[in-house]
Each structure stands twice: as structure tokens, then as C-alpha cells.
mmCIF file of C-alpha atoms and ligand atoms in Angstrom:
data_model
loop_
_atom_site.group_PDB
_atom_site.id
_atom_site.type_symbol
_atom_site.label_atom_id
_atom_site.label_comp_id
_atom_site.label_asym_id
_atom_site.label_seq_id
_atom_site.Cartn_x
_atom_site.Cartn_y
_atom_site.Cartn_z
ATOM 1 C CA MET A 479 -42.444 -43.580 -26.864
ATOM 2 C CA LEU A 480 -43.126 -40.723 -24.407
ATOM 3 C CA ASP A 481 -39.547 -39.469 -24.852
ATOM 4 C CA ILE A 482 -40.220 -39.169 -28.568
ATOM 5 C CA PHE A 483 -43.493 -37.332 -27.891
ATOM 6 C CA PHE A 484 -41.771 -34.846 -25.554
ATOM 7 C CA ASN A 485 -38.847 -34.281 -27.926
ATOM 8 C CA ARG A 486 -40.801 -33.882 -31.166
ATOM 9 C CA ARG A 487 -41.046 -30.200 -31.992
ATOM 10 C CA SER A 488 -41.833 -28.736 -35.380
ATOM 11 C CA THR A 489 -38.559 -28.120 -37.202
ATOM 12 C CA ARG A 490 -38.558 -25.428 -39.854
ATOM 13 C CA LYS A 491 -34.806 -24.986 -40.378
ATOM 14 C CA PHE A 492 -32.793 -27.844 -41.767
ATOM 15 C CA LEU A 493 -29.151 -28.647 -42.495
ATOM 16 C CA LYS A 494 -28.250 -28.972 -46.167
ATOM 17 C CA ARG A 495 -27.363 -32.632 -45.501
ATOM 18 C CA LYS A 496 -29.029 -35.145 -47.814
ATOM 19 C CA ILE A 497 -31.217 -37.806 -46.213
ATOM 20 C CA GLU A 498 -29.946 -41.327 -46.790
ATOM 21 C CA GLU A 499 -32.043 -43.784 -48.861
ATOM 22 C CA SER A 500 -32.272 -46.184 -45.907
ATOM 23 C CA ILE A 501 -33.736 -43.422 -43.708
ATOM 24 C CA ILE A 502 -36.280 -42.451 -46.367
ATOM 25 C CA LYS A 503 -37.305 -46.101 -46.561
ATOM 26 C CA LYS A 504 -37.897 -46.170 -42.787
ATOM 27 C CA LEU A 505 -40.021 -43.016 -42.938
ATOM 28 C CA LEU A 506 -42.172 -44.551 -45.656
ATOM 29 C CA THR A 507 -42.384 -47.844 -43.807
ATOM 30 C CA ALA A 508 -43.836 -45.970 -40.830
ATOM 31 C CA ALA A 509 -46.345 -44.218 -43.116
ATOM 32 C CA LEU A 510 -47.375 -47.459 -44.784
ATOM 33 C CA LEU A 511 -47.958 -49.129 -41.404
ATOM 34 C CA ALA A 512 -50.397 -46.444 -40.234
ATOM 35 C CA PRO A 513 -53.836 -47.686 -39.235
ATOM 36 C CA SER A 514 -56.790 -46.639 -41.369
ATOM 37 C CA SER A 515 -60.551 -46.879 -41.131
ATOM 38 C CA LYS A 516 -61.759 -50.336 -42.192
ATOM 39 C CA GLY A 517 -58.153 -51.050 -43.187
ATOM 40 C CA SER A 518 -58.829 -49.184 -46.434
ATOM 41 C CA ARG A 519 -55.318 -47.666 -46.648
ATOM 42 C CA PRO A 520 -56.500 -44.811 -48.859
ATOM 43 C CA TRP A 521 -53.216 -42.899 -48.645
ATOM 44 C CA GLU A 522 -50.498 -42.442 -51.246
ATOM 45 C CA PHE A 523 -47.138 -40.763 -50.732
ATOM 46 C CA ILE A 524 -45.017 -38.702 -53.106
ATOM 47 C CA ILE A 525 -41.397 -38.186 -52.108
ATOM 48 C CA VAL A 526 -39.996 -34.856 -53.256
ATOM 49 C CA ASP A 527 -36.279 -34.066 -53.140
ATOM 50 C CA ASN A 528 -35.893 -31.970 -56.275
ATOM 51 C CA PRO A 529 -35.097 -28.362 -55.207
ATOM 52 C CA ALA A 530 -37.308 -26.785 -57.895
ATOM 53 C CA LEU A 531 -40.244 -28.973 -56.888
ATOM 54 C CA LEU A 532 -39.616 -28.249 -53.201
ATOM 55 C CA ALA A 533 -39.809 -24.546 -54.089
ATOM 56 C CA THR A 534 -43.117 -25.216 -55.865
ATOM 57 C CA LEU A 535 -44.474 -26.847 -52.705
ATOM 58 C CA ALA A 536 -43.222 -23.889 -50.660
ATOM 59 C CA SER A 537 -45.448 -21.636 -52.801
ATOM 60 C CA SER A 538 -48.575 -23.745 -52.342
ATOM 61 C CA LYS A 539 -50.033 -21.247 -49.863
ATOM 62 C CA PRO A 540 -49.123 -17.696 -48.840
ATOM 63 C CA HIS A 541 -48.179 -18.550 -45.241
ATOM 64 C CA GLY A 542 -46.819 -21.585 -43.458
ATOM 65 C CA ALA A 543 -45.280 -23.495 -46.369
ATOM 66 C CA SER A 544 -42.035 -21.589 -46.961
ATOM 67 C CA LEU A 545 -40.049 -23.978 -44.757
ATOM 68 C CA LEU A 546 -40.320 -26.502 -47.604
ATOM 69 C CA ARG A 547 -38.072 -24.391 -49.820
ATOM 70 C CA HIS A 548 -34.954 -25.382 -47.888
ATOM 71 C CA ALA A 549 -36.017 -28.798 -46.659
ATOM 72 C CA PRO A 550 -33.991 -31.627 -48.210
ATOM 73 C CA LEU A 551 -37.087 -33.812 -48.373
ATOM 74 C CA ALA A 552 -40.847 -33.462 -48.405
ATOM 75 C CA ILE A 553 -43.530 -36.113 -48.459
ATOM 76 C CA ILE A 554 -46.865 -35.247 -50.061
ATOM 77 C CA ILE A 555 -49.560 -37.210 -48.273
ATOM 78 C CA ALA A 556 -52.745 -37.679 -50.263
ATOM 79 C CA GLY A 557 -55.874 -39.739 -49.675
ATOM 80 C CA ASP A 558 -58.128 -41.503 -52.148
ATOM 81 C CA LYS A 559 -61.584 -40.051 -51.497
ATOM 82 C CA THR A 560 -63.181 -42.905 -53.492
ATOM 83 C CA LYS A 561 -61.678 -45.433 -51.079
ATOM 84 C CA SER A 562 -62.521 -43.768 -47.778
ATOM 85 C CA ASP A 563 -64.945 -41.147 -46.495
ATOM 86 C CA VAL A 564 -62.479 -40.514 -43.658
ATOM 87 C CA TRP A 565 -59.363 -40.041 -45.761
ATOM 88 C CA VAL A 566 -58.578 -36.894 -43.730
ATOM 89 C CA GLU A 567 -58.266 -38.914 -40.539
ATOM 90 C CA ASP A 568 -56.354 -41.711 -42.286
ATOM 91 C CA CYS A 569 -53.887 -39.282 -43.864
ATOM 92 C CA SER A 570 -53.506 -37.370 -40.591
ATOM 93 C CA ILE A 571 -52.449 -40.531 -38.800
ATOM 94 C CA ALA A 572 -49.986 -41.352 -41.586
ATOM 95 C CA SER A 573 -48.598 -37.801 -41.371
ATOM 96 C CA ILE A 574 -47.941 -38.046 -37.647
ATOM 97 C CA PHE A 575 -46.457 -41.538 -38.012
ATOM 98 C CA VAL A 576 -43.920 -40.033 -40.426
ATOM 99 C CA GLN A 577 -43.184 -37.195 -37.994
ATOM 100 C CA LEU A 578 -42.718 -39.509 -35.024
ATOM 101 C CA GLU A 579 -40.482 -41.876 -37.003
ATOM 102 C CA ALA A 580 -38.464 -38.845 -38.158
ATOM 103 C CA GLU A 581 -37.952 -37.828 -34.530
ATOM 104 C CA ALA A 582 -36.996 -41.383 -33.583
ATOM 105 C CA LEU A 583 -34.350 -41.312 -36.337
ATOM 106 C CA GLY A 584 -32.902 -38.001 -35.129
ATOM 107 C CA LEU A 585 -34.517 -35.921 -37.874
ATOM 108 C CA GLY A 586 -36.755 -32.892 -37.602
ATOM 109 C CA SER A 587 -40.004 -32.381 -39.461
ATOM 110 C CA CYS A 588 -42.934 -30.047 -39.887
ATOM 111 C CA TRP A 589 -46.503 -30.671 -41.033
ATOM 112 C CA VAL A 590 -47.651 -28.246 -43.728
ATOM 113 C CA GLN A 591 -51.428 -28.180 -43.975
ATOM 114 C CA ILE A 592 -52.819 -28.368 -47.524
ATOM 115 C CA ASN A 593 -56.404 -29.535 -47.129
ATOM 116 C CA ARG A 594 -58.772 -26.513 -46.852
ATOM 117 C CA ARG A 595 -55.957 -24.072 -47.580
ATOM 118 C CA TYR A 596 -55.685 -21.699 -50.563
ATOM 119 C CA PHE A 597 -52.948 -20.852 -53.045
ATOM 120 C CA ASN A 598 -54.874 -17.650 -53.876
ATOM 121 C CA ASP A 599 -58.492 -16.408 -53.961
ATOM 122 C CA GLU A 600 -59.445 -18.872 -56.681
ATOM 123 C CA ILE A 601 -57.141 -21.864 -56.452
ATOM 124 C CA THR A 602 -56.888 -24.218 -53.512
ATOM 125 C CA SER A 603 -53.493 -25.459 -52.358
ATOM 126 C CA ASN A 604 -54.694 -28.943 -53.236
ATOM 127 C CA GLU A 605 -55.485 -27.895 -56.836
ATOM 128 C CA TYR A 606 -52.138 -26.139 -57.144
ATOM 129 C CA ILE A 607 -50.240 -29.250 -56.054
ATOM 130 C CA HIS A 608 -52.364 -31.490 -58.304
ATOM 131 C CA GLU A 609 -51.428 -29.422 -61.310
ATOM 132 C CA HIS A 610 -47.683 -29.381 -60.629
ATOM 133 C CA PHE A 611 -47.315 -33.007 -59.541
ATOM 134 C CA ASN A 612 -49.629 -34.714 -61.993
ATOM 135 C CA ILE A 613 -51.848 -36.119 -59.251
ATOM 136 C CA PRO A 614 -55.109 -37.856 -60.275
ATOM 137 C CA GLU A 615 -58.487 -36.323 -59.345
ATOM 138 C CA ARG A 616 -59.456 -39.133 -56.937
ATOM 139 C CA LEU A 617 -56.627 -38.117 -54.583
ATOM 140 C CA GLU A 618 -56.868 -35.160 -52.179
ATOM 141 C CA VAL A 619 -53.706 -33.752 -50.639
ATOM 142 C CA LEU A 620 -53.968 -33.549 -46.863
ATOM 143 C CA SER A 621 -50.492 -32.431 -45.919
ATOM 144 C CA VAL A 622 -46.911 -32.094 -46.969
ATOM 145 C CA VAL A 623 -44.408 -33.102 -44.295
ATOM 146 C CA GLY A 624 -41.032 -31.369 -44.619
ATOM 147 C CA ILE A 625 -38.144 -33.405 -43.211
ATOM 148 C CA GLY A 626 -34.430 -32.946 -42.637
ATOM 149 C CA TYR A 627 -31.604 -32.934 -40.142
ATOM 150 C CA LYS A 628 -32.298 -30.205 -37.589
ATOM 151 C CA ALA A 629 -30.371 -26.943 -37.991
ATOM 152 C CA VAL A 630 -31.635 -25.800 -34.607
ATOM 153 C CA GLU A 631 -32.435 -27.950 -31.615
ATOM 154 C CA ARG A 632 -35.669 -26.712 -30.020
ATOM 155 C CA PRO A 633 -36.319 -27.319 -26.325
ATOM 156 C CA PRO A 634 -38.439 -30.387 -25.733
ATOM 157 C CA LEU A 635 -41.963 -30.119 -24.367
ATOM 158 C CA SER A 636 -42.096 -30.281 -20.583
ATOM 159 C CA ASP A 637 -44.475 -31.581 -17.921
ATOM 160 C CA CYS A 638 -46.057 -28.111 -17.973
ATOM 161 C CA ASP A 639 -47.161 -28.724 -21.569
ATOM 162 C CA VAL A 640 -49.233 -31.686 -20.455
ATOM 163 C CA LEU A 641 -52.588 -29.985 -19.944
ATOM 164 C CA TRP A 642 -54.244 -32.247 -17.415
ATOM 165 C CA ASP A 643 -57.193 -29.862 -17.039
ATOM 166 C CA LYS A 644 -58.386 -31.158 -20.410
ATOM 167 C CA VAL A 645 -58.995 -34.564 -18.870
ATOM 168 C CA SER A 646 -62.185 -35.602 -17.084
ATOM 169 C CA ILE A 647 -63.103 -38.914 -15.536
ATOM 170 C CA ASN A 648 -66.500 -40.462 -16.267
ATOM 171 C CA ARG A 649 -68.312 -37.121 -16.490
ATOM 172 C CA TYR A 650 -67.186 -33.927 -18.178
ATOM 173 C CA LYS A 651 -65.192 -31.719 -15.786
ATOM 174 C CA SER A 652 -65.735 -33.982 -12.814
ATOM 175 C CA PRO A 653 -62.873 -33.584 -10.327
ATOM 176 C CA SER A 654 -59.899 -35.622 -11.435
ATOM 177 C CA GLU A 655 -56.801 -36.794 -9.612
ATOM 178 C CA PHE A 656 -54.736 -35.604 -12.562
ATOM 179 C CA ARG A 657 -53.417 -32.125 -11.838
ATOM 180 C CA ILE A 658 -51.175 -29.643 -13.601
ATOM 181 C CA PRO A 659 -47.992 -29.562 -11.455
ATOM 182 C CA LYS A 660 -47.928 -26.604 -9.030
ATOM 183 C CA GLU A 661 -44.713 -25.195 -10.511
ATOM 184 C CA CYS A 662 -46.519 -24.752 -13.856
ATOM 185 C CA GLU A 663 -49.379 -22.616 -12.500
HETATM 186 C C1 FMN B 1108 -52.967 -30.215 -38.560
HETATM 187 C C2 FMN B 1108 -51.682 -29.420 -38.467
HETATM 188 C C3 FMN B 1108 -51.422 -28.452 -39.411
HETATM 189 C C4 FMN B 1108 -50.230 -27.727 -39.349
HETATM 190 N N1 FMN B 1108 -49.948 -26.845 -40.362
HETATM 191 C C5 FMN B 1108 -48.772 -26.193 -40.334
HETATM 192 C C6 FMN B 1108 -48.404 -25.374 -41.433
HETATM 193 O O1 FMN B 1108 -49.105 -25.254 -42.432
HETATM 194 N N2 FMN B 1108 -47.208 -24.734 -41.376
HETATM 195 C C7 FMN B 1108 -46.375 -24.852 -40.296
HETATM 196 O O2 FMN B 1108 -45.304 -24.225 -40.307
HETATM 197 N N3 FMN B 1108 -46.692 -25.637 -39.245
HETATM 198 C C8 FMN B 1108 -47.852 -26.326 -39.242
HETATM 199 N N4 FMN B 1108 -48.167 -27.165 -38.227
HETATM 200 C C9 FMN B 1108 -47.271 -27.284 -37.061
HETATM 201 C C10 FMN B 1108 -47.889 -26.587 -35.842
HETATM 202 O O3 FMN B 1108 -47.784 -25.185 -36.009
HETATM 203 C C11 FMN B 1108 -47.139 -27.065 -34.577
HETATM 204 O O4 FMN B 1108 -47.295 -28.451 -34.450
HETATM 205 C C12 FMN B 1108 -47.661 -26.367 -33.329
HETATM 206 O O5 FMN B 1108 -47.399 -24.985 -33.367
HETATM 207 C C13 FMN B 1108 -47.028 -26.964 -32.059
HETATM 208 O O6 FMN B 1108 -45.617 -26.856 -32.093
HETATM 209 P P1 FMN B 1108 -44.695 -28.148 -31.997
HETATM 210 O O7 FMN B 1108 -45.030 -29.038 -33.165
HETATM 211 O O8 FMN B 1108 -43.280 -27.642 -32.036
HETATM 212 O O9 FMN B 1108 -44.992 -28.852 -30.692
HETATM 213 C C14 FMN B 1108 -49.322 -27.934 -38.278
HETATM 214 C C15 FMN B 1108 -49.599 -28.926 -37.338
HETATM 215 C C16 FMN B 1108 -50.739 -29.670 -37.442
HETATM 216 C C17 FMN B 1108 -50.970 -30.788 -36.439
#
């Protein structure tokens, strides 16, 4: 698992290559196995592979969504707010499960934040996506994960990215045996 965690980097440039049905099924299997508060499983997933609809998703906010325009696949991850008061957490876990499974399958992915983001001054990104994808009111869109074969291989995270100074033992900021390696200082 740690290898996957080190190697997973956000991918924003994808090959044109289509993602096989069997791979898509594995990505969704990972999402559907995500833990959720009280086992409420409030999430729902919409697979998008239609180029015009991918372009619509890419316009859902002014910055940070354009990578979806050229992604071969996107998964809209939405939570049922009537089923869980912590749908944000539940959908976040499902989002990262998809990303980690993508990495394990040799694909790249990027989380595009939708919750609390705006299409423009008046319309939220969530409202914009609801309108274009016919999503019922009870669902709130947390994220859209763009997925595809990587067009660029980014360097993996290294031991220097493991910020041990964020870890305390027993009491906040008590001295800990975990140290950032000297070569990273
Ligand atoms: C909650 C969350 C929201 C994010 N939103 C966006 C986004 O809207 N657009 C984007 O391009 N990347 C987004 N990212 C990806 C982060 O920018 C990225 O994970 C971070 O810069 C670390 O880089 P890495 O994933 O390559 O390790 C998001 C990541 C998380 C966890």
C-alpha cells in the first residue's frame, strides 16, 4: 500500500486512450467498498465519458476543473444529505478510494473539488452540475475525479514529503522519536 501512496500524484494530462470497461468496474468497486459513517453508504456515482459532458464538467468552476476537458473518464461523486449528516466525509473517502485504485491499476487521476466552489457569483458548482446532469435535490456533489492513462509520469513523493514534525506522541508537540531525515532539512 505505501508504494501506491508514494506513487500517487495528481495527474492532469491524460492519453487519449479509452479506459476499458473492466477497469471502470474495478474503480467503481473500490468506490462502493468505501467505509461510511454508520454504514449509511450515502454516496452515488455518475460515470461520464461523453466528451461534451466532460467539457461541461470542466466549466463547473473558473479554476481547477479544466483538466476534465481532456480526461477520458470522470466520476461525479455525490452524497445523499438526507441519509448522512457527514456525507462530505463519506464522499471524500470514496473519492480517495477511487484515486488509490486508479493508481494501483496504472492510471492517473485528479480530484476536482465541487462542494463549496462556485461556477460564478450566483451559481454554485454543485447547482451547475445538478442542472446539467439531472441530479436530484437530495444529492450534493462533493467532487469529480478525472481519470485516465497518464500522459506524463510525475516523480513519486519521497521520504522528505513525509512530514514527521506533524506527529506528536501522547501530548501535542512532545518530543517524538520520529524525525524528518537530515538530508531533507
Ligand atoms: C480536497 C481536495 C480538493 C482538490 N481540488 C482540486 C481541484 O479542484 N483541482 C485540481 O486540479 N486539483 C485538486 N486537488 C488536487 C491537489 O491540488 C493535490 O492533491 C495537491 O496539490 C497535492 O499534489 P499530489 O496530489 O500530486 O500529491 C484537490 C485535492 C484534494 C484532496
